[in-house]
Coordinates of C-alpha atoms in Angstrom, one line a residue:
Chain A
M707 CA -35.4 -20.3 11.0
D708 CA -35.1 -23.4 12.9
S709 CA -34.9 -25.7 9.9
E710 CA -32.2 -23.5 8.5
K711 CA -30.2 -23.9 11.4
T712 CA -30.4 -27.7 11.6
R713 CA -29.5 -27.8 7.9
K714 CA -26.5 -25.8 8.6
E715 CA -25.5 -28.0 11.5
R716 CA -25.9 -31.2 9.3
T717 CA -23.7 -29.8 6.5
L718 CA -21.2 -28.8 9.2
S719 CA -21.0 -32.3 10.5
E720 CA -21.0 -33.9 7.1
D721 CA -18.1 -32.0 5.8
P722 CA -14.9 -33.2 7.3
E723 CA -13.1 -30.1 6.0
R724 CA -15.0 -28.0 8.3
R725 CA -14.8 -30.2 11.4
P726 CA -11.9 -29.3 13.4
E727 CA -12.5 -32.3 15.7
V728 CA -11.9 -34.6 13.0
K729 CA -8.5 -33.1 12.2
R730 CA -7.6 -33.3 16.0
L731 CA -8.3 -36.9 16.0
Q732 CA -6.2 -37.4 12.9
S733 CA -3.4 -35.6 14.4
R734 CA -3.3 -37.8 17.5
Q735 CA -2.6 -40.8 15.4
P736 CA 0.8 -42.2 15.8
S737 CA 3.6 -40.1 14.2
P738 CA 1.8 -38.0 11.8
P739 CA 4.1 -36.6 9.1
V740 CA 2.8 -33.1 9.2
A741 CA 0.5 -31.4 11.7
T742 CA -2.8 -30.6 10.2
G743 CA -5.8 -28.5 11.1
S744 CA -5.8 -25.6 13.4
E745 CA -4.8 -27.3 16.8
A746 CA -2.5 -25.1 18.7
Q747 CA 1.2 -26.0 18.1
G748 CA 4.3 -25.4 20.2
I749 CA 7.5 -23.8 18.5
T750 CA 10.9 -25.1 19.2
I751 CA 13.7 -22.7 18.4
E752 CA 17.3 -24.0 18.2
G753 CA 20.3 -21.7 17.6
L754 CA 18.4 -19.0 15.8
S755 CA 20.4 -16.1 14.5
A756 CA 18.9 -13.1 12.6
F757 CA 20.7 -10.6 10.3
Y758 CA 20.0 -7.3 8.6
G759 CA 22.6 -7.5 5.7
S760 CA 25.8 -8.0 7.5
F761 CA 24.4 -6.7 10.9
K762 CA 23.6 -9.6 13.2
A763 CA 20.6 -8.5 15.3
V764 CA 20.0 -11.8 17.3
T765 CA 22.5 -14.5 18.0
D766 CA 22.1 -18.1 18.8
A767 CA 18.6 -18.0 20.6
S768 CA 17.1 -21.2 21.6
M769 CA 13.7 -21.7 23.5
N770 CA 10.7 -24.0 23.7
I771 CA 7.4 -22.2 23.2
Q772 CA 4.6 -24.3 24.8
A773 CA 1.4 -24.8 23.0
N774 CA -1.7 -23.1 24.5
K775 CA 0.4 -20.8 26.7
V776 CA 1.3 -17.2 26.5
T777 CA 5.0 -16.6 26.2
A778 CA 6.3 -13.1 26.7
L779 CA 9.4 -11.7 25.3
I780 CA 10.8 -8.7 27.2
G781 CA 14.1 -6.7 27.1
P782 CA 15.4 -3.2 26.4
S783 CA 14.7 -1.5 23.1
G784 CA 16.9 -2.8 20.2
C785 CA 17.8 -6.1 21.7
G786 CA 16.1 -8.2 19.1
K787 CA 12.9 -9.2 20.6
S788 CA 10.7 -8.0 17.6
T789 CA 13.3 -9.4 15.2
F790 CA 13.2 -12.8 16.8
L791 CA 9.4 -12.8 16.8
R792 CA 9.3 -12.1 13.1
C793 CA 11.5 -15.1 12.5
L794 CA 8.9 -17.3 13.9
N795 CA 6.5 -16.8 10.9
R796 CA 9.2 -15.9 8.3
M797 CA 8.2 -12.3 8.3
H798 CA 11.7 -11.2 9.0
E799 CA 13.0 -12.1 5.5
V800 CA 10.5 -9.8 3.7
I801 CA 12.7 -6.9 4.8
P802 CA 15.4 -6.5 2.0
G803 CA 18.6 -7.9 3.0
A804 CA 17.2 -9.6 6.1
R805 CA 17.8 -13.4 6.7
A806 CA 17.8 -15.8 9.5
E807 CA 19.8 -18.9 10.4
G808 CA 19.0 -21.8 12.6
C809 CA 16.2 -24.2 13.2
V810 CA 12.6 -23.2 14.0
R811 CA 10.2 -26.1 14.3
L812 CA 6.5 -25.5 14.3
G813 CA 5.1 -28.8 15.7
D814 CA 7.2 -31.3 13.8
Q815 CA 7.8 -29.1 10.8
D816 CA 11.1 -27.0 10.3
I817 CA 9.8 -23.8 8.9
Y818 CA 13.1 -22.9 7.5
A819 CA 13.7 -26.3 5.8
K820 CA 14.1 -26.3 2.0
G821 CA 10.8 -26.4 0.4
S822 CA 9.0 -25.0 3.3
D823 CA 6.3 -22.5 2.0
P824 CA 6.5 -19.0 3.8
V825 CA 2.9 -18.2 2.6
K826 CA 1.6 -21.4 4.3
I827 CA 3.7 -20.8 7.4
R828 CA 2.2 -17.3 7.7
Q829 CA -1.3 -18.7 7.6
R830 CA -0.5 -21.1 10.4
V831 CA 1.5 -18.6 12.5
G832 CA -0.4 -15.2 12.5
M833 CA 1.0 -11.9 13.5
V834 CA -0.4 -8.8 15.1
F835 CA 1.7 -5.6 14.7
Q836 CA 2.7 -2.9 16.9
K837 CA 0.8 -0.2 15.1
P838 CA -2.8 -1.2 14.2
N839 CA -2.8 -1.7 10.3
P840 CA -6.3 -2.5 9.2
F841 CA -6.8 -2.5 5.4
S842 CA -8.7 0.5 4.0
K843 CA -11.8 -1.7 3.4
S844 CA -14.9 -2.5 5.2
I845 CA -14.8 -4.0 8.8
Y846 CA -16.3 -7.2 7.3
E847 CA -13.8 -7.3 4.5
N848 CA -10.9 -6.7 6.7
V849 CA -11.7 -10.0 8.4
A850 CA -13.0 -11.9 5.4
W851 CA -10.0 -11.2 3.1
G852 CA -7.4 -13.3 4.7
A853 CA -9.7 -16.3 4.9
R854 CA -10.8 -15.9 1.3
I855 CA -7.2 -15.7 -0.2
N856 CA -6.5 -18.9 1.9
G857 CA -9.3 -20.6 0.3
Y858 CA -11.9 -20.7 3.1
R859 CA -15.0 -22.4 1.8
G860 CA -17.2 -22.3 4.9
N861 CA -19.8 -19.7 5.8
M862 CA -18.0 -16.4 5.7
D863 CA -20.6 -14.5 7.7
E864 CA -20.2 -17.1 10.5
L865 CA -16.5 -16.9 10.4
V866 CA -16.4 -13.1 10.5
E867 CA -18.8 -13.0 13.5
R868 CA -16.9 -15.7 15.3
S869 CA -13.5 -14.0 14.7
L870 CA -14.9 -10.6 15.7
R871 CA -16.4 -12.1 18.9
Q872 CA -13.1 -13.9 19.9
A873 CA -11.3 -10.5 19.6
A874 CA -14.0 -8.9 21.8
I875 CA -14.9 -6.3 19.2
W876 CA -18.2 -7.7 17.8
D877 CA -20.6 -5.9 20.0
E878 CA -18.9 -2.6 19.0
V879 CA -19.0 -3.2 15.2
K880 CA -21.8 -5.5 14.5
D881 CA -24.1 -2.7 13.3
R882 CA -21.5 -1.2 11.0
L883 CA -19.7 -4.1 9.3
K884 CA -19.9 -2.2 5.9
E885 CA -18.1 0.8 7.2
S886 CA -14.4 1.3 6.7
G887 CA -12.1 -0.3 9.3
M888 CA -10.0 3.0 9.2
G889 CA -12.8 4.8 11.1
L890 CA -12.4 2.8 14.2
S891 CA -10.6 4.0 17.2
G892 CA -6.9 2.8 17.6
G893 CA -7.9 0.2 20.2
Q894 CA -10.8 -1.0 18.1
Q895 CA -8.5 -1.2 15.0
Q896 CA -6.1 -3.4 16.9
R897 CA -8.8 -5.8 17.9
L898 CA -10.0 -5.7 14.4
C899 CA -6.4 -6.8 13.4
I900 CA -6.6 -9.5 16.0
A901 CA -10.0 -10.8 14.5
R902 CA -8.4 -10.6 11.0
T903 CA -5.6 -12.8 12.2
L904 CA -8.0 -15.3 13.8
A905 CA -10.1 -15.6 10.8
V906 CA -7.4 -17.6 8.9
E907 CA -7.5 -20.1 11.8
P908 CA -3.8 -20.1 12.7
E909 CA -2.2 -22.2 15.3
V910 CA 0.1 -19.6 16.8
I911 CA -0.5 -15.9 17.2
L912 CA 2.5 -13.6 17.4
M913 CA 2.0 -10.1 18.9
D914 CA 4.5 -7.4 18.4
E915 CA 3.9 -4.9 21.3
P916 CA 0.1 -5.0 20.4
A917 CA -0.9 -2.5 23.1
S918 CA 1.9 -0.1 23.2
A919 CA 0.1 2.5 21.0
L920 CA -3.2 2.2 23.0
D921 CA -4.8 3.7 26.1
P922 CA -5.1 1.6 29.4
V923 CA -8.8 0.8 28.7
S924 CA -8.1 -0.6 25.3
T925 CA -4.9 -2.3 26.6
Q926 CA -7.1 -4.1 29.2
K927 CA -9.5 -5.3 26.6
I928 CA -6.5 -6.7 24.5
E929 CA -5.2 -8.4 27.5
D930 CA -8.7 -9.9 28.3
T931 CA -8.9 -11.4 24.9
M932 CA -5.4 -12.8 25.2
E933 CA -6.5 -14.8 28.3
E934 CA -9.3 -16.4 25.9
L935 CA -7.0 -16.8 23.0
K936 CA -4.6 -19.2 24.8
K937 CA -7.3 -21.7 25.3
R938 CA -7.2 -22.2 21.5
Y939 CA -3.8 -20.8 20.3
T940 CA -0.3 -20.6 21.3
V941 CA 0.5 -16.9 21.9
V942 CA 3.9 -15.2 21.7
I943 CA 3.9 -11.6 22.8
V944 CA 6.7 -8.9 22.8
T945 CA 6.2 -6.2 25.2
H946 CA 7.9 -3.3 27.0
N947 CA 5.2 -3.3 29.7
M948 CA 6.8 -5.5 32.5
Q949 CA 3.5 -5.5 34.5
Q950 CA 1.7 -6.8 31.4
A951 CA 4.2 -9.6 30.8
A952 CA 3.8 -10.6 34.6
R953 CA 0.0 -10.5 34.4
I954 CA -0.7 -12.3 31.1
S955 CA 2.2 -14.7 30.3
D956 CA 3.1 -18.1 31.5
Y957 CA 6.7 -18.1 30.3
T958 CA 9.0 -15.1 29.8
G959 CA 12.1 -14.7 27.8
F960 CA 14.4 -11.8 28.5
F961 CA 16.5 -10.4 25.6
Y962 CA 19.6 -8.5 26.5
I963 CA 22.7 -6.9 24.9
E964 CA 25.7 -6.9 27.2
H965 CA 28.0 -4.5 25.1
M966 CA 26.9 -1.9 22.6
G967 CA 27.1 -3.2 19.1
D968 CA 26.7 -6.9 20.1
P969 CA 23.9 -8.9 18.7
G970 CA 20.8 -9.4 21.1
R971 CA 20.8 -12.6 23.2
L972 CA 18.1 -14.5 24.9
W973 CA 19.6 -13.9 28.3
E974 CA 17.2 -16.0 30.3
F975 CA 14.1 -18.0 29.6
D976 CA 11.8 -19.5 32.3
A977 CA 8.3 -19.6 33.8
T978 CA 7.1 -16.1 34.3
D979 CA 6.8 -16.5 38.1
K980 CA 10.6 -17.4 38.3
I981 CA 11.6 -14.7 36.1
F982 CA 9.8 -12.1 38.0
S983 CA 10.6 -13.5 41.6
N984 CA 13.8 -15.3 41.5
P985 CA 15.7 -15.0 38.2
E986 CA 19.0 -16.7 37.6
R987 CA 20.9 -13.8 36.3
K988 CA 21.5 -10.4 37.8
E989 CA 20.8 -8.5 34.6
T990 CA 17.3 -10.1 34.5
E991 CA 16.7 -9.2 38.0
D992 CA 17.8 -5.5 37.4
Y993 CA 15.5 -5.3 34.4
V994 CA 12.4 -6.7 35.9
T995 CA 12.8 -4.6 39.0
G996 CA 13.2 -1.6 37.0
R997 CA 16.7 -0.8 37.9
F998 CA 17.5 0.0 34.2
G999 CA 15.9 0.0 30.7
Chain B
M861 CA 9.0 45.6 28.3
T862 CA 8.0 46.8 31.7
Q863 CA 5.9 43.7 32.0
S864 CA 8.9 41.4 31.5
S865 CA 11.0 43.3 33.9
T866 CA 8.4 43.2 36.7
R867 CA 7.9 39.4 35.9
R868 CA 11.6 39.0 36.4
T869 CA 11.6 40.3 39.9
Q870 CA 8.8 37.9 41.0
T871 CA 11.1 35.0 41.5
E872 CA 14.5 35.4 43.1
G873 CA 17.1 36.0 40.3
R874 CA 15.7 33.4 38.1
P875 CA 13.7 34.8 35.2
E876 CA 10.0 33.8 34.8
P877 CA 9.8 31.0 32.1
G878 CA 9.3 32.9 28.7
A879 CA 10.7 36.2 29.9
D880 CA 13.7 36.0 27.5
F881 CA 11.5 35.7 24.4
R882 CA 10.1 38.5 22.4
T883 CA 6.5 39.2 23.6
S884 CA 5.2 40.7 20.4
T885 CA 4.1 38.6 17.6
S886 CA 3.1 41.4 15.2
V887 CA 6.3 41.2 13.2
R888 CA 5.8 37.4 12.7
Y889 CA 2.1 37.9 11.7
G890 CA 3.2 40.5 9.2
L891 CA 5.7 38.2 7.6
D892 CA 2.9 35.6 7.4
R893 CA 0.6 38.1 5.6
L894 CA 3.3 39.2 3.3
F895 CA 4.1 35.5 2.2
T896 CA 0.3 34.8 1.8
G897 CA 0.2 37.7 -0.5
L898 CA 3.3 36.6 -2.5
V899 CA 2.0 33.1 -3.2
F900 CA -1.5 34.5 -4.1
I901 CA 0.0 36.8 -6.7
A902 CA 2.0 33.8 -8.1
T903 CA -1.3 31.9 -8.4
I904 CA -3.0 34.9 -10.1
I905 CA -0.2 35.5 -12.6
G906 CA -0.5 32.0 -13.9
L907 CA -4.4 32.1 -14.1
I908 CA -4.5 35.5 -15.8
V909 CA -2.1 34.4 -18.6
L910 CA -4.1 31.3 -19.2
A911 CA -7.4 33.2 -19.1
V912 CA -6.2 35.8 -21.7
L913 CA -5.0 33.1 -23.9
L914 CA -8.4 31.2 -23.8
V915 CA -10.5 34.3 -24.2
D916 CA -8.4 35.5 -27.2
V917 CA -8.8 32.0 -28.9
A918 CA -12.4 31.8 -27.9
I919 CA -13.3 35.3 -29.5
D920 CA -11.5 34.3 -32.7
G921 CA -12.7 30.6 -32.8
I922 CA -16.2 30.4 -31.4
P923 CA -18.0 32.3 -34.2
R924 CA -16.5 29.9 -36.6
L925 CA -17.6 26.8 -34.7
S926 CA -20.6 24.9 -36.1
W927 CA -21.7 21.4 -36.5
D928 CA -20.5 21.7 -40.1
F929 CA -16.9 22.6 -38.9
I930 CA -16.8 19.5 -36.8
T931 CA -18.3 17.1 -39.4
S932 CA -16.5 18.5 -42.6
F933 CA -13.3 17.4 -44.2
P934 CA -10.4 19.8 -44.8
S935 CA -10.7 22.0 -47.8
S936 CA -8.7 24.4 -49.8
F937 CA -11.3 27.0 -49.2
P938 CA -11.2 28.2 -45.7
D939 CA -14.8 28.7 -45.3
N940 CA -15.5 25.1 -46.1
A941 CA -12.7 23.6 -44.2
G942 CA -13.6 21.3 -41.3
I943 CA -12.0 19.2 -38.6
Y944 CA -13.7 15.9 -38.8
P945 CA -10.8 13.6 -39.6
A946 CA -8.4 15.3 -37.4
L947 CA -10.8 15.1 -34.5
L948 CA -11.4 11.5 -35.1
G949 CA -7.7 10.8 -35.5
S950 CA -7.0 12.5 -32.1
L951 CA -9.6 10.4 -30.4
W952 CA -8.1 7.3 -31.9
L953 CA -4.7 8.4 -30.8
L954 CA -6.0 9.2 -27.3
A955 CA -7.7 5.8 -26.9
L956 CA -4.8 3.6 -28.2
T957 CA -2.2 5.7 -26.3
T958 CA -4.1 5.1 -23.1
L959 CA -4.5 1.4 -23.8
I960 CA -0.8 1.0 -24.5
S961 CA 0.8 3.2 -21.9
V962 CA -1.3 2.8 -18.8
P963 CA -1.0 -0.9 -18.5
L964 CA 2.8 -0.8 -19.3
G965 CA 3.4 2.1 -17.1
I966 CA 1.6 0.8 -14.1
G967 CA 3.1 -2.6 -14.5
A968 CA 6.6 -1.3 -14.7
A969 CA 5.9 0.8 -11.6
I970 CA 4.7 -2.3 -9.7
Y971 CA 7.7 -4.2 -10.7
L972 CA 10.2 -1.5 -9.8
E973 CA 8.5 -0.7 -6.5
E974 CA 7.3 -4.1 -5.2
Y975 CA 9.3 -6.8 -6.8
A976 CA 12.8 -5.6 -8.1
P977 CA 15.6 -6.3 -5.8
D978 CA 17.8 -3.3 -4.9
S979 CA 20.5 -4.1 -7.4
R980 CA 22.9 -1.9 -9.3
I981 CA 21.0 -2.7 -12.7
N982 CA 17.7 -1.7 -11.2
R983 CA 19.1 1.6 -9.8
L984 CA 20.4 2.3 -13.3
I985 CA 17.0 1.6 -14.8
E986 CA 15.3 3.9 -12.3
I987 CA 17.7 6.8 -13.0
N988 CA 17.2 6.4 -16.7
I989 CA 13.5 6.3 -16.5
S990 CA 13.6 9.8 -14.8
N991 CA 16.0 11.0 -17.6
L992 CA 13.6 9.6 -20.2
A993 CA 10.9 11.9 -18.8
G994 CA 13.0 14.9 -19.9
V995 CA 13.9 13.8 -23.4
P996 CA 12.4 16.3 -26.1
S997 CA 9.4 14.8 -27.8
I998 CA 11.0 15.3 -31.3
I999 CA 13.5 12.7 -30.3
Y1000 CA 10.7 10.2 -29.5
G1001 CA 9.2 11.1 -33.0
L1002 CA 12.5 10.1 -34.6
L1003 CA 12.6 6.9 -32.6
G1004 CA 9.1 6.1 -33.7
L1005 CA 9.9 6.9 -37.3
G1006 CA 12.8 4.4 -37.1
I1007 CA 11.0 1.5 -35.2
F1008 CA 7.2 1.8 -35.8
V1009 CA 7.0 3.4 -39.1
N1010 CA 10.0 1.9 -41.0
F1011 CA 11.2 -1.3 -39.1
L1012 CA 7.7 -2.4 -38.1
G1013 CA 6.1 -0.9 -41.1
P1014 CA 4.6 -4.2 -42.5
I1015 CA 2.8 -4.8 -39.1
T1016 CA 1.8 -1.2 -38.2
G1017 CA 1.0 -0.1 -41.7
G1018 CA 3.8 2.6 -41.7
R1019 CA 2.4 6.2 -41.2
S1020 CA -0.6 4.9 -39.4
I1021 CA -2.6 5.7 -36.2
I1022 CA -1.0 2.7 -34.3
S1023 CA 2.5 4.0 -35.2
G1024 CA 1.6 7.4 -33.8
A1025 CA 0.0 6.0 -30.8
L1026 CA 2.9 3.7 -30.0
T1027 CA 5.2 6.8 -30.4
L1028 CA 3.1 9.0 -27.9
A1029 CA 2.9 6.0 -25.5
L1030 CA 6.7 5.8 -25.5
L1031 CA 6.8 9.5 -24.8
I1032 CA 4.4 9.5 -21.8
L1033 CA 5.4 6.1 -20.4
P1034 CA 8.1 7.5 -18.1
V1035 CA 5.7 10.1 -16.6
I1036 CA 3.1 7.4 -15.9
I1037 CA 5.8 5.1 -14.4
I1038 CA 7.1 7.9 -12.1
A1039 CA 3.6 9.0 -11.1
A1040 CA 2.7 5.3 -10.4
R1041 CA 5.8 4.6 -8.4
E1042 CA 5.3 7.6 -6.2
A1043 CA 1.7 6.5 -5.4
L1044 CA 2.9 3.0 -4.5
R1045 CA 5.8 4.4 -2.4
A1046 CA 3.3 6.5 -0.4
I1047 CA 1.5 3.4 0.9
P1048 CA 2.8 2.5 4.3
N1049 CA 4.8 -0.8 4.5
A1050 CA 2.4 -1.8 7.2
V1051 CA -0.2 -2.6 4.7
R1052 CA 2.2 -4.9 2.8
E1053 CA 3.2 -6.6 6.0
G1054 CA -0.4 -6.9 7.3
G1055 CA -1.5 -8.7 4.1
M1056 CA 1.6 -11.0 4.0
A1057 CA 1.2 -11.9 7.7
L1058 CA -2.2 -13.4 6.9
G1059 CA -0.6 -15.8 4.3
A1060 CA -1.0 -13.7 1.2
T1061 CA 1.3 -13.8 -1.7
R1062 CA 2.7 -10.5 -2.9
W1063 CA 0.5 -10.5 -5.9
E1064 CA -2.5 -10.9 -3.7
V1065 CA -1.5 -7.9 -1.6
I1066 CA -0.9 -5.9 -4.7
R1067 CA -4.2 -6.7 -6.3
S1068 CA -6.4 -6.2 -3.3
H1069 CA -4.8 -3.4 -1.3
L1070 CA -1.9 -1.7 -3.1
L1071 CA -3.4 -1.2 -6.5
P1072 CA -6.8 0.3 -5.3
M1073 CA -4.9 2.5 -2.8
A1074 CA -2.3 3.7 -5.4
L1075 CA -4.7 4.2 -8.3
P1076 CA -5.9 7.8 -7.4
G1077 CA -2.3 9.0 -7.4
A1078 CA -1.3 7.0 -10.5
L1079 CA -4.4 8.3 -12.3
T1080 CA -3.5 12.0 -11.5
G1081 CA 0.0 11.6 -13.2
T1082 CA -1.7 9.6 -16.1
I1083 CA -4.2 12.4 -16.7
L1084 CA -1.5 15.0 -17.0
A1085 CA 0.6 12.7 -19.2
L1086 CA -2.3 12.0 -21.6
S1087 CA -3.2 15.6 -21.8
R1088 CA 0.3 16.2 -22.9
A1089 CA 0.1 13.5 -25.5
I1090 CA -3.0 14.7 -27.2
G1091 CA -1.6 18.1 -27.5
E1092 CA 1.9 16.9 -29.0
T1093 CA 2.6 18.0 -32.5
A1094 CA 6.3 17.5 -33.1
P1095 CA 6.6 13.7 -32.8
L1096 CA 3.5 13.3 -34.9
I1097 CA 4.8 15.4 -37.7
V1098 CA 8.0 13.1 -37.7
V1099 CA 6.0 9.8 -37.7
G1100 CA 3.9 11.0 -40.6
A1101 CA 0.6 12.3 -39.5
A1102 CA -1.1 13.9 -42.7
T1103 CA -2.1 17.5 -42.8
F1104 CA -4.6 17.3 -45.5
I1105 CA -6.7 14.1 -45.5
T1106 CA -10.0 13.6 -47.3
F1107 CA -11.3 10.3 -45.4
A1108 CA -11.9 9.5 -42.0
P1109 CA -9.6 6.8 -40.3
E1110 CA -11.5 3.5 -39.7
G1111 CA -8.8 1.3 -38.0
P1112 CA -5.5 1.5 -36.3
R1113 CA -3.5 1.0 -39.5
D1114 CA -5.2 3.8 -41.4
A1115 CA -3.5 7.1 -42.3
Y1116 CA -4.6 9.8 -40.0
S1117 CA -4.4 13.4 -39.0
A1118 CA -4.6 14.9 -35.6
L1119 CA -6.1 18.1 -34.1
P1120 CA -2.8 19.8 -33.3
I1121 CA -1.3 18.8 -36.8
Q1122 CA -4.4 20.4 -38.5
I1123 CA -4.2 23.4 -36.4
F1124 CA -0.5 23.7 -37.3
S1125 CA -1.2 23.3 -40.9
W1126 CA -4.0 25.9 -40.9
V1127 CA -1.9 28.4 -39.0
S1128 CA 0.8 28.2 -41.7
Q1129 CA -1.6 29.1 -44.6
P1130 CA -1.5 32.6 -45.9
Q1131 CA -5.4 33.0 -46.1
A1132 CA -6.8 34.9 -43.0
G1133 CA -9.8 32.4 -43.1
F1134 CA -7.5 29.6 -42.1
A1135 CA -6.3 31.4 -39.1
V1136 CA -10.0 31.6 -37.9
A1137 CA -10.3 27.8 -38.6
A1138 CA -7.2 27.2 -36.5
A1139 CA -8.7 29.1 -33.7
A1140 CA -11.9 27.0 -33.8
G1141 CA -9.8 24.0 -34.1
I1142 CA -7.9 24.9 -30.8
V1143 CA -11.4 25.3 -29.1
V1144 CA -12.3 21.9 -30.2
L1145 CA -8.9 20.5 -29.0
M1146 CA -9.4 22.3 -25.6
A1147 CA -13.0 20.8 -25.3
V1148 CA -11.6 17.2 -25.9
L1149 CA -9.0 17.8 -23.4
V1150 CA -11.4 19.0 -20.7
L1151 CA -13.7 16.1 -21.4
A1152 CA -11.0 13.6 -21.2
N1153 CA -9.8 15.1 -18.0
S1154 CA -13.2 15.3 -16.5
F1155 CA -13.6 11.6 -17.1
A1156 CA -10.3 10.7 -15.6
I1157 CA -11.0 12.8 -12.6
W1158 CA -14.3 11.3 -12.1
L1159 CA -12.8 7.9 -12.3
R1160 CA -10.2 9.0 -9.7
N1161 CA -12.7 10.3 -7.3
K1162 CA -14.6 7.1 -7.6
Y1163 CA -11.7 5.0 -6.5
Q1164 CA -10.7 7.6 -3.8
R1165 CA -14.3 7.3 -2.2
R1166 CA -14.2 3.6 -2.4
G1167 CA -10.8 3.4 -0.5

């Protein structure tokens, strides 16, 4: 047992592919061409507009998403928060007729540049959806699948356990990894989806109202995991729950539509404390104090 | 009635919630029972007709059934006539038709449902596939005669098993495509997005998630389509299945007969003995159908349980 463990440790330290520390050192070298490894990255968005066919859903949004922070996006329904979020890992364009304009830089890389590979981007920028959507496969396979298709060559059992632990669901499922992920409760399914996202070792995690379909206890568990997640990842979360945004986020962006039929705008973006205590604009204040929406 | 009027007086002027609704549900339950009876009768009528047909054929045919009947060649004497080459021909057709039509059908369904952009040409293709499912089988026979028997004769061997199988595959292809598309369409988009958000390509999502999930539904349609193909007579007559054959087919380019062709040929003979042989042939055909269906259903259940 002991000897097995030491052997594992030795192979781990010998194989540079599996040592995140090595990659971190490399990326601190002066002006690296592309960010490598799974170090958390910030996202810089400049003049982003998103369309569904001829309909403009978001117009000219710019913000700076800080690495290793939680950024919350709030605003009334239909104001483009989710659309904006989906532009950050090029999931917006999988909807027929949908497209985005503008510049989104992940670290140093423009993800909408010509030749930028959406499949690679989505591995680096993971996404958790509003409705839990586990695959109709075993719990183990739900977590392992994404890592396998992305060519993970390390110890799969360790990765699955680590991911499930980070998503705070390991204790609940460790005895039934071979059972279907569909048999879990809604809150467990959502944490399984978080684990599945973590297993591909992304740099950024996007969450689209991850707790809106869950009960308060499950919501609490998800929020607790988020606190842990931001130590290693950059987290962007869309939420309708203002208290949630205030509780968990460091920065908050408020999306708003002034007139019916207009595209959604990023109305105000600042530190969460500022947005909730002393926002610059009246609409933001009305919204966060619950005067409308 | 008295109850609702007393309830009304309990609050001042304002009727008790529900006081304006009919209190008795007996009429509604009556209608429910009536409808249950009607749909039950609809089911029974279909089953009775089928049962009478099967019993009638079985009474005529089963006494004639014997190992000899299954292993003998056709003969001009009704008592010696057997079904061996026709049975073998039908099994060949079933196997080849499956091999040709299932990959093509499911492949086309995947393209149309998962890859094809929503363009005018693709919409036209979709409408025409639905129309093709309704084209009479004899038309497919004529198409097969023109393409597989005559034009591609040097490759297919003319009036051969492969020509027949290709024709039958064309015949059932639209049905398989439609069934597989319905099965793919029933899968929530969240599965596709969940897969792609992990950095999967479309093909990886299709292979690992969509195909296993769609297979049970697609197989149901395929089973029905293949059952239809194995019983088809008209297109096979046109593409030249033989009615009297004295050797067993050994490869896809051989001449062949098929069970429905053999049955059809026997029924049109004047001797009473051939009518009995035809009944026995129908029993064999039904047995092949039931066996093939059972296998397909077993396959489907296996995938359903895994999913």
